[in-house]
Amino acid sequence: MEHRLNVPASGAKLIPLSTYVERPVEEMRARATAFYEDMQRRRSVRQFSARPAPDGVIEACLRAAATAPSGANLQPYHFVVITDPDVKHRIRVAAEAEEREFYEHRATAEWLKVLAPLGTGARKPFLEKAPVLIAMFLQRYRTLSGGSKFVHPYAHHSAGIAAGLLVAAIHHAGLVALTHTPSPMTFLAQILGRPASERAFLLLVVGYPADGATVPDIQRKPLAELATFD
Ligand code: IYR
């Protein structure tokens, strides 16, 4: 049978791949290394300045995040961008209540041991100090016209990839972020009035670092430990 690239069995409309740019090999290596070196400078920051994020930057970063591949291209997530001090305050109060429960009761000795190098604790002043919080929600399902639920395929994978791109985009733009996951995060959907089909996935704290901000003295794994080449 003749192989026809542009006519899939489903009858989907395919268009030319016009966005791909082939790079000369040396340029490709240089770009790959430069990207790694820039990403290597990214750190999770917990001490923020109150300085607002420049107009348009968060929007561009969210657009970048939503370029992520997703299950059946359904992009099963929603971002709520929070700058209102009153909403930030309510989120801080609710998150700190969960965190106190975690640090004082729920966390096992092993949990406290792996967290110790980070110097974290139940107080989360950055949730009010940072200019922007981005609450990312996972859309677990959609309700079809007949009332039945269609569970979004690979929703967690899709949200995770988009979240990774968002973290990279924020760093690339020149801001810092903290991926914060108070557990459980059910208070976020309540405070922000999100529908029952959604689950809080991630709370990103975004802004400029405080003057003199400090970070934990931690290392990343060497490639030999991270990857196997056959
Ligand atoms: N949610 C707690 C604990 C915590 C958990 C992980 I996984 C971290 O990487 C860091 C902290 C907190 O935010 O303090």
XYZ file of N, CA and C and ligand atoms in Angstrom:
704
model
N 0.838 -1.198 0.000
C 0.000 0.000 0.000
C 0.874 1.250 0.000
N 0.472 2.189 -0.771
C 1.238 3.438 -0.841
C 1.202 4.145 0.516
N 2.381 4.610 0.950
C 2.449 5.276 2.243
C 2.200 6.764 2.027
N 1.125 7.240 2.556
C 0.816 8.674 2.358
C 0.844 9.379 3.715
N 1.884 10.206 3.861
C 2.124 10.890 5.135
C 0.985 11.793 5.573
N 0.307 12.371 4.593
C -0.643 13.422 4.940
C -2.089 12.963 5.067
N -2.315 11.642 4.951
C -3.700 11.175 5.069
C -3.800 10.071 6.117
N -3.944 10.446 7.391
C -4.071 9.421 8.434
C -5.432 8.746 8.370
N -5.510 7.534 8.931
C -6.749 6.765 8.863
C -7.930 7.524 9.470
N -7.637 8.313 10.512
C -8.736 8.991 11.204
C -9.317 10.144 10.409
N -8.604 10.540 9.358
C -9.076 11.692 8.596
C -8.715 13.015 9.229
N -7.784 12.990 10.226
C -7.351 14.246 10.858
C -6.686 15.140 9.831
N -6.752 16.408 10.070
C -6.105 17.352 9.152
C -4.652 17.546 9.578
N -3.722 17.150 8.719
C -2.306 17.346 9.039
C -1.758 18.493 8.202
N -0.902 19.295 8.833
C -0.301 20.433 8.132
C 1.212 20.288 8.165
N 1.934 20.990 7.290
C 3.398 20.838 7.292
C 4.012 21.247 8.621
N 5.091 20.548 8.998
C 5.841 20.898 10.217
C 6.694 22.124 9.875
N 6.124 23.293 10.018
C 6.810 24.506 9.573
C 7.621 25.158 10.687
N 7.474 24.672 11.917
C 8.132 25.339 13.045
C 9.500 24.734 13.373
N 9.801 23.556 12.812
C 11.075 22.899 13.148
C 12.234 23.622 12.493
N 13.309 23.800 13.261
C 14.531 24.410 12.731
C 15.658 23.410 12.928
N 16.260 22.930 11.846
C 17.412 22.039 12.016
C 18.659 22.874 12.260
N 19.386 22.550 13.333
C 20.598 23.301 13.689
C 21.823 22.534 13.223
N 22.863 23.243 12.776
C 24.136 22.558 12.531
C 24.569 21.858 13.828
N 25.252 20.715 13.693
C 25.545 19.874 14.855
C 26.276 20.631 15.963
N 27.268 21.427 15.579
C 28.023 22.162 16.618
C 27.122 23.152 17.348
N 26.248 23.787 16.585
C 25.326 24.747 17.211
C 24.364 24.008 18.149
N 23.966 22.815 17.713
C 23.061 22.012 18.545
C 23.725 21.688 19.883
N 24.995 21.253 19.823
C 25.717 20.920 21.060
C 25.848 22.156 21.947
N 26.183 23.273 21.318
C 26.366 24.507 22.102
C 25.049 24.919 22.754
N 23.962 24.798 22.025
C 22.655 25.178 22.587
C 22.259 24.245 23.734
N 22.502 22.943 23.524
C 22.145 21.975 24.567
C 22.923 22.278 25.849
N 24.201 22.575 25.700
C 25.042 22.865 26.861
C 24.643 24.181 27.507
N 24.384 25.190 26.683
C 24.015 26.508 27.230
C 22.699 26.399 27.999
N 21.779 25.618 27.485
C 20.489 25.462 28.172
C 20.696 24.774 29.522
N 21.502 23.706 29.493
C 21.799 23.015 30.756
C 22.440 23.981 31.753
N 23.426 24.754 31.267
C 24.140 25.649 32.189
C 23.199 26.694 32.783
N 22.248 27.142 31.982
C 21.281 28.111 32.506
C 20.346 27.427 33.514
N 19.887 26.241 33.185
C 18.983 25.517 34.100
C 19.690 25.158 35.410
N 20.979 24.930 35.312
C 21.772 24.580 36.498
C 21.788 25.744 37.498
N 21.542 26.956 36.998
C 21.490 28.133 37.885
C 20.143 28.268 38.591
N 19.161 27.478 38.161
C 17.837 27.589 38.806
C 17.880 27.001 40.206
N 17.323 27.730 41.161
C 17.204 27.227 42.516
C 15.790 27.504 43.027
N 15.294 26.594 43.849
C 14.033 26.859 44.534
C 14.317 27.879 45.623
N 13.538 28.949 45.630
C 13.793 30.064 46.547
C 12.632 30.188 47.524
N 12.964 30.432 48.793
C 11.915 30.568 49.820
C 11.895 31.939 50.466
N 12.814 32.798 50.026
C 12.850 34.171 50.573
C 12.623 35.132 49.413
N 11.460 35.775 49.426
C 11.051 36.600 48.296
C 11.041 38.077 48.640
N 11.287 38.894 47.627
C 11.047 40.333 47.703
C 9.560 40.561 47.399
N 9.039 41.707 47.835
C 7.633 42.020 47.551
C 7.480 42.676 46.174
N 8.622 42.921 45.505
C 8.607 43.591 44.195
C 7.691 42.869 43.213
N 6.777 43.587 42.569
C 5.855 42.903 41.648
C 6.568 42.334 40.427
N 5.996 41.309 39.852
C 6.523 40.754 38.598
C 6.134 41.710 37.468
N 7.050 41.942 36.510
C 6.717 42.856 35.407
C 5.486 42.373 34.628
N 4.715 43.325 34.154
C 3.510 42.992 33.370
C 3.854 42.054 32.220
N 3.029 41.071 32.019
C 3.145 40.212 30.840
C 4.029 38.993 31.009
N 4.912 39.012 32.028
C 5.878 37.903 32.155
C 5.167 36.604 32.557
N 4.287 36.692 33.544
C 3.597 35.486 34.002
C 2.742 34.918 32.865
N 2.076 35.812 32.148
C 1.231 35.363 31.026
C 2.065 34.586 29.998
N 3.245 35.146 29.659
C 4.100 34.476 28.657
C 4.577 33.119 29.183
N 4.898 33.067 30.480
C 5.361 31.800 31.066
C 4.236 30.760 31.048
N 3.025 31.200 31.309
C 1.893 30.253 31.278
C 1.651 29.764 29.851
N 1.811 30.666 28.880
C 1.661 30.221 27.482
C 2.723 29.185 27.153
N 3.941 29.413 27.648
C 5.033 28.442 27.406
C 4.679 27.097 28.049
N 4.166 27.143 29.278
C 3.809 25.899 29.985
C 2.785 25.105 29.184
N 1.835 25.812 28.605
C 0.730 25.150 27.900
C 1.123 24.665 26.507
N 2.417 24.854 26.130
C 2.894 24.218 24.893
C 3.264 22.760 25.155
N 3.233 22.343 26.416
C 3.647 20.977 26.779
C 2.781 19.944 26.060
N 3.396 18.808 25.689
C 2.578 17.725 25.164
C 1.616 17.260 26.247
N 0.401 16.905 25.863
C -0.565 16.419 26.866
C -1.381 15.297 26.252
N -1.958 14.467 27.107
C -2.734 13.322 26.643
C -3.843 13.779 25.697
N -3.799 13.282 24.464
C -4.777 13.620 23.421
C -4.912 15.134 23.243
N -3.842 15.854 23.587
C -3.816 17.324 23.476
C -4.986 17.981 24.202
N -5.394 17.393 25.323
C -6.552 17.951 26.038
C -6.141 19.017 27.058
N -4.831 19.155 27.298
C -4.324 20.180 28.226
C -5.177 20.227 29.505
N -5.176 19.127 30.263
C -6.124 18.992 31.369
C -5.681 19.693 32.654
N -5.529 20.998 32.562
C -5.101 21.758 33.747
C -5.618 23.184 33.638
N -5.608 23.857 34.780
C -6.030 25.253 34.817
C -5.153 25.986 35.823
N -4.745 27.195 35.464
C -3.877 27.991 36.348
C -4.672 29.157 36.932
N -4.555 29.368 38.229
C -5.147 30.570 38.838
C -3.986 31.432 39.330
N -3.893 32.645 38.795
C -2.807 33.563 39.150
C -3.310 34.500 40.240
N -2.632 34.474 41.385
C -3.108 35.207 42.572
C -2.125 36.314 42.936
N -2.642 37.549 42.978
C -1.822 38.674 43.451
C -2.534 39.426 44.580
N -3.800 39.143 44.789
C -4.622 39.822 45.794
C -4.110 39.460 47.204
N -3.678 40.468 47.991
C -3.109 40.185 49.326
C -4.061 39.420 50.231
N -5.358 39.683 50.100
C -6.317 38.998 50.967
C -6.382 37.498 50.630
N -6.367 37.186 49.334
C -6.401 35.764 48.923
C -5.092 35.085 49.335
N -3.973 35.792 49.150
C -2.678 35.216 49.566
C -2.673 34.929 51.072
N -3.251 35.857 51.841
C -3.303 35.671 53.297
C -4.108 34.421 53.651
N -5.261 34.263 52.992
C -6.089 33.089 53.296
C -5.362 31.801 52.925
N -4.642 31.834 51.804
C -3.878 30.648 51.391
C -2.767 30.358 52.409
N -2.085 31.412 52.873
C -1.013 31.198 53.857
C -1.571 30.569 55.134
N -2.669 31.118 55.627
C -3.245 30.610 56.886
C -3.608 29.128 56.726
N -4.263 28.791 55.611
C -4.694 27.396 55.398
C -3.487 26.481 55.190
N -2.503 26.951 54.426
C -1.314 26.114 54.156
C -0.535 25.883 55.440
N -0.376 26.921 56.251
C 0.396 26.762 57.491
C -0.299 25.806 58.463
N -1.637 25.797 58.436
C -2.363 24.855 59.307
C -2.031 23.419 58.891
N -2.027 23.162 57.569
C -1.664 21.820 57.075
C -0.217 21.495 57.405
N 0.638 22.483 57.226
C 2.076 22.236 57.441
C 2.375 21.958 58.919
N 1.670 22.663 59.823
C 1.882 22.396 61.261
C 1.497 20.957 61.583
N 0.382 20.543 61.016
C -0.095 19.172 61.203
C 0.969 18.184 60.697
N 1.536 18.542 59.513
C 2.551 17.667 58.914
C 3.806 17.611 59.792
N 4.383 18.767 60.083
C 5.666 18.767 60.806
C 5.521 18.258 62.239
N 4.351 18.518 62.865
C 4.207 18.149 64.280
C 3.631 16.743 64.483
N 2.899 16.221 63.493
C 2.246 14.920 63.695
C 2.481 13.916 62.567
N 2.155 14.318 61.335
C 2.092 13.320 60.261
C 3.454 12.874 59.755
N 4.426 13.791 59.737
C 5.724 13.462 59.136
C 6.411 12.351 59.924
N 6.849 11.327 59.201
C 7.596 10.252 59.856
C 9.043 10.714 60.056
N 9.789 9.932 60.813
C 11.199 10.270 61.047
C 11.952 10.339 59.720
N 11.598 9.441 58.792
C 12.284 9.418 57.492
C 11.993 10.702 56.709
N 10.725 11.143 56.749
C 10.336 12.394 56.093
C 11.177 13.542 56.652
N 11.205 13.654 57.976
C 11.936 14.769 58.596
C 13.423 14.682 58.254
N 13.913 13.454 58.110
C 15.327 13.274 57.777
C 15.643 13.785 56.356
N 14.773 13.438 55.378
C 15.079 13.884 54.008
C 14.826 15.381 53.831
N 13.954 15.948 54.682
C 13.680 17.392 54.574
C 14.720 18.233 55.313
N 15.420 17.627 56.270
C 16.336 18.400 57.121
C 17.328 19.273 56.333
N 17.942 18.760 55.231
C 18.912 19.606 54.519
C 18.290 20.857 53.904
N 16.958 20.874 53.755
C 16.303 22.031 53.128
C 15.995 23.130 54.146
N 16.014 22.791 55.411
C 15.736 23.794 56.437
C 14.306 24.302 56.417
N 13.370 23.490 55.945
C 11.973 23.937 55.864
C 11.259 23.768 57.206
N 10.122 24.418 57.330
C 9.309 24.298 58.542
C 7.895 24.725 58.224
N 7.052 24.771 59.260
C 5.627 25.036 59.013
C 5.332 26.497 58.667
N 6.243 27.418 58.982
C 5.979 28.834 58.671
C 6.231 29.094 57.192
N 5.252 29.732 56.530
C 5.379 29.973 55.091
C 5.117 31.441 54.769
N 5.931 32.358 55.306
C 5.697 33.793 55.058
C 5.740 34.156 53.574
N 6.483 33.369 52.786
C 6.591 33.680 51.352
C 5.242 33.636 50.647
N 4.275 32.913 51.235
C 2.962 32.834 50.575
C 2.259 34.197 50.570
N 2.679 35.086 51.479
C 2.127 36.448 51.467
C 3.096 37.444 50.870
N 4.382 37.210 51.080
C 5.390 38.188 50.662
C 5.586 38.185 49.150
N 5.618 37.020 48.536
C 5.876 36.937 47.093
C 4.726 37.629 46.338
N 5.047 38.284 45.226
C 4.004 39.037 44.518
C 2.964 38.158 43.825
N 3.367 36.948 43.445
C 2.468 36.106 42.648
C 2.451 34.670 43.173
N 1.269 34.134 43.317
C 1.115 32.693 43.532
C 0.395 32.156 42.306
N 0.856 31.026 41.802
C 0.136 30.370 40.699
C -0.350 29.028 41.222
N -1.660 28.904 41.346
C -2.241 27.619 41.757
C -2.573 26.856 40.484
N -1.982 25.674 40.361
C -2.236 24.848 39.172
C -3.175 23.713 39.566
N -4.248 23.591 38.826
C -5.239 22.544 39.088
C -5.216 21.521 37.965
N -5.371 20.277 38.358
C -5.473 19.178 37.408
C -6.960 18.958 37.115
N -7.322 18.961 35.839
C -8.723 18.672 35.481
C -8.831 17.167 35.275
N -9.430 16.492 36.235
C -9.428 15.022 36.227
C -10.341 14.451 35.171
N -11.455 15.102 34.938
C -12.430 14.582 33.969
C -13.256 15.720 33.424
N -13.949 15.414 32.325
C -14.963 16.351 31.824
C -16.288 15.618 31.804
N -17.360 16.368 31.970
C -18.693 15.772 31.961
C -19.263 15.897 30.553
N -19.639 14.758 29.988
C -20.160 14.746 28.616
C -21.619 15.189 28.606
N -22.131 15.468 27.398
C -23.489 16.039 27.304
C -24.536 15.128 27.950
N -24.312 13.787 27.887
C -25.267 12.868 28.514
C -25.138 12.798 30.036
N -24.131 13.481 30.582
C -23.945 13.500 32.030
C -22.864 12.546 32.510
N -22.365 11.648 31.597
C -21.307 10.732 32.046
C -19.966 11.461 32.072
N -19.014 10.856 32.791
C -17.706 11.493 32.958
C -16.671 10.840 32.060
N -15.885 11.645 31.383
C -14.766 11.148 30.593
C -13.489 11.516 31.351
N -12.788 10.478 31.823
C -11.562 10.720 32.594
C -10.447 11.112 31.624
N -9.819 12.239 31.868
C -8.756 12.713 30.970
C -7.576 11.753 30.988
N -7.152 11.296 29.815
C -6.032 10.347 29.789
C -4.717 11.036 30.166
N -3.940 10.348 30.969
C -2.605 10.841 31.355
C -2.635 12.245 31.938
N -3.647 12.532 32.734
C -3.775 13.896 33.274
C -2.567 14.264 34.150
N -2.106 13.308 34.972
C -0.969 13.643 35.844
C 0.317 13.847 35.048
N 0.523 12.988 34.057
C 1.712 13.182 33.218
C 1.647 14.558 32.554
N 0.469 14.866 32.022
C 0.296 16.113 31.264
C 0.555 17.323 32.161
N -0.024 17.304 33.348
C 0.157 18.433 34.267
C 1.611 18.522 34.721
N 2.239 17.361 34.946
C 3.634 17.363 35.398
C 4.566 17.960 34.354
N 4.339 17.604 33.103
C 5.204 18.149 32.042
C 4.982 19.657 31.922
N 3.721 20.083 31.963
C 3.422 21.523 31.867
C 4.019 22.279 33.055
N 3.948 21.681 34.225
C 4.518 22.330 35.416
C 6.039 22.483 35.258
N 6.679 21.465 34.694
C 8.130 21.545 34.473
C 8.483 22.665 33.510
N 7.706 22.768 32.444
C 7.964 23.861 31.495
C 7.726 25.214 32.153
N 6.721 25.291 33.014
C 6.425 26.565 33.690
C 7.586 26.976 34.597
N 8.109 26.021 35.334
C 9.253 26.299 36.217
C 10.448 26.774 35.378
N 10.680 26.103 34.241
C 11.797 26.483 33.373
C 11.553 27.872 32.764
N 10.318 28.146 32.368
C 9.991 29.435 31.738
C 10.186 30.586 32.725
N 9.792 30.376 33.972
C 9.928 31.420 34.998
C 11.415 31.715 35.229
N 12.204 30.662 35.310
C 13.655 30.830 35.480
C 14.251 31.540 34.266
N 13.857 31.087 33.083
C 14.383 31.658 31.838
C 14.058 33.148 31.748
N 12.877 33.521 32.249
C 12.463 34.925 32.201
C 13.266 35.784 33.170
N 13.803 35.155 34.229
C 14.590 35.920 35.195
C 13.910 36.115 36.538
N 12.860 35.365 36.789
C 12.248 35.377 38.117
C 12.618 34.073 38.825
N 12.262 33.974 40.103
C 12.497 32.728 40.842
C 11.157 32.168 41.287
N 11.183 30.877 41.627
C 9.936 30.222 42.031
C 10.215 29.171 43.089
N 9.162 28.847 43.790
C 9.184 27.699 44.693
C 8.006 26.816 44.323
N 8.260 25.553 44.068
C 7.155 24.600 43.868
C 6.741 24.141 45.252
N 5.558 24.574 45.634
C 5.096 24.314 46.996
C 3.889 23.382 46.921
N 3.928 22.300 47.684
C 2.831 21.330 47.649
C 2.395 20.985 49.065
N 1.739 21.950 49.738
C 1.197 21.583 51.054
C 0.255 20.411 50.863
N 0.288 19.478 51.784
C -0.499 18.265 51.585
C -1.369 18.007 52.812
N -2.686 17.873 52.686
C -3.453 17.975 51.441
C -3.655 19.440 51.025
N -3.939 19.626 49.729
C -4.121 20.978 49.192
C -5.584 21.274 48.886
N -6.487 20.536 49.509
C -7.920 20.721 49.199
C -8.385 22.155 49.473
N -7.718 22.840 50.414
C -8.118 24.214 50.736
C -7.996 25.138 49.531
N -7.103 24.812 48.602
C -6.901 25.698 47.444
C -8.135 25.768 46.551
N -8.729 24.597 46.279
C -9.932 24.572 45.437
C -11.077 25.306 46.135
N -11.109 25.173 47.464
C -12.179 25.863 48.223
C -11.988 27.375 48.163
N -10.795 27.827 48.502
C -10.547 29.280 48.534
C -10.745 29.882 47.143
N -10.315 29.151 46.113
C -10.346 29.716 44.763
C -11.618 29.338 43.997
N -12.501 28.581 44.631
C -13.793 28.272 44.015
C -13.697 27.438 42.747
N -12.811 26.461 42.759
C -12.657 25.612 41.561
C -13.664 24.466 41.594
N -14.043 23.951 40.411
C -15.060 22.898 40.344
C -14.572 21.546 40.885
N -15.535 20.653 41.179
C -15.227 19.346 41.779
C -14.393 18.469 40.847
N -14.415 18.748 39.541
C -13.643 17.952 38.581
C -12.141 18.236 38.695
N -11.780 19.287 39.430
C -10.370 19.676 39.513
C -9.760 19.328 40.867
N -8.475 19.026 40.839
C -7.697 18.808 42.057
C -6.496 19.745 42.033
N -6.174 20.342 43.169
C -4.969 21.166 43.235
C -3.768 20.281 42.927
N -2.895 20.762 42.062
C -1.742 19.970 41.621
C -0.440 20.557 42.166
N -0.379 21.891 42.185
C 0.870 22.560 42.543
C 0.562 24.000 42.907
N 1.267 24.511 43.890
C 1.195 25.936 44.199
C 2.589 26.501 43.941
N 2.688 27.366 42.919
C 3.990 27.949 42.586
C 4.059 29.351 43.162
N 5.118 29.606 43.885
C 5.348 30.923 44.473
C 6.363 31.604 43.563
N 6.046 32.804 43.067
C 6.860 33.400 42.001
C 7.186 34.859 42.308
N 8.392 35.268 41.994
C 8.753 36.680 42.150
C 10.248 36.869 42.041
N 10.732 37.976 42.657
C 12.168 38.229 42.761
C 12.646 37.682 44.109
N 13.906 37.236 44.180
C 14.413 36.810 45.489
C 14.589 38.033 46.402
N 14.455 37.820 47.704
C 14.755 38.880 48.682
C 16.234 39.229 48.575
N 16.577 40.476 48.907
C 18.002 40.840 48.982
C 18.678 39.891 49.953
N 19.810 39.341 49.557
C 20.548 38.438 50.450
C 19.883 37.095 50.650
N 18.986 36.706 49.753
C 18.306 35.404 49.888
C 19.333 34.279 49.969
N 19.025 33.272 50.750
C 19.904 32.111 50.888
C 19.154 30.861 50.424
N 19.915 29.855 50.015
C 19.316 28.585 49.572
C 20.075 27.437 50.222
N 19.461 26.282 50.339
C 20.169 25.135 50.940
C 21.389 24.730 50.102
N 22.413 24.284 50.795
C 23.648 23.859 50.129
C 23.492 22.394 49.711
N 22.817 22.188 48.603
C 22.542 20.819 48.147
C 23.122 20.612 46.755
N 23.295 19.354 46.399
C 23.897 19.002 45.107
C 22.882 18.271 44.241
N 23.090 18.337 42.919
C 22.272 17.524 42.012
C 23.043 16.248 41.679
N 22.288 15.190 41.398
C 22.932 13.903 41.096
C 23.774 14.008 39.828
N 24.922 13.324 39.782
C 25.692 13.281 38.531
C 24.933 12.462 37.478
N 25.214 12.762 36.216
C 24.484 12.105 35.124
C 24.604 10.581 35.205
N 25.779 10.096 35.607
C 25.996 8.640 35.648
C 25.000 7.962 36.593
N 24.524 8.709 37.574
C 23.562 8.154 38.518
C 22.135 8.309 38.001
N 21.943 9.303 37.141
C 20.612 9.638 36.652
C 20.203 8.869 35.418
N 21.221 8.446 34.642
C 20.901 7.890 33.331
C 21.783 6.700 33.017
N 21.224 5.771 32.235
C 21.962 4.605 31.774
C 21.986 4.650 30.253
N 23.172 4.528 29.673
C 23.286 4.482 28.209
C 23.709 3.079 27.833
N 22.996 2.433 26.931
C 23.327 1.028 26.648
C 24.586 0.892 25.767
N 5.164 20.476 52.343
C 6.173 20.682 53.377
C 7.226 19.629 53.366
C 8.058 19.545 52.144
C 7.891 18.459 51.316
C 8.707 18.300 50.222
I 8.450 16.669 49.063
C 9.702 19.242 49.932
O 10.525 19.084 48.831
C 9.868 20.332 50.761
C 9.030 20.469 51.877
C 6.762 22.085 53.252
O 6.497 22.776 52.265
O 7.483 22.521 54.154
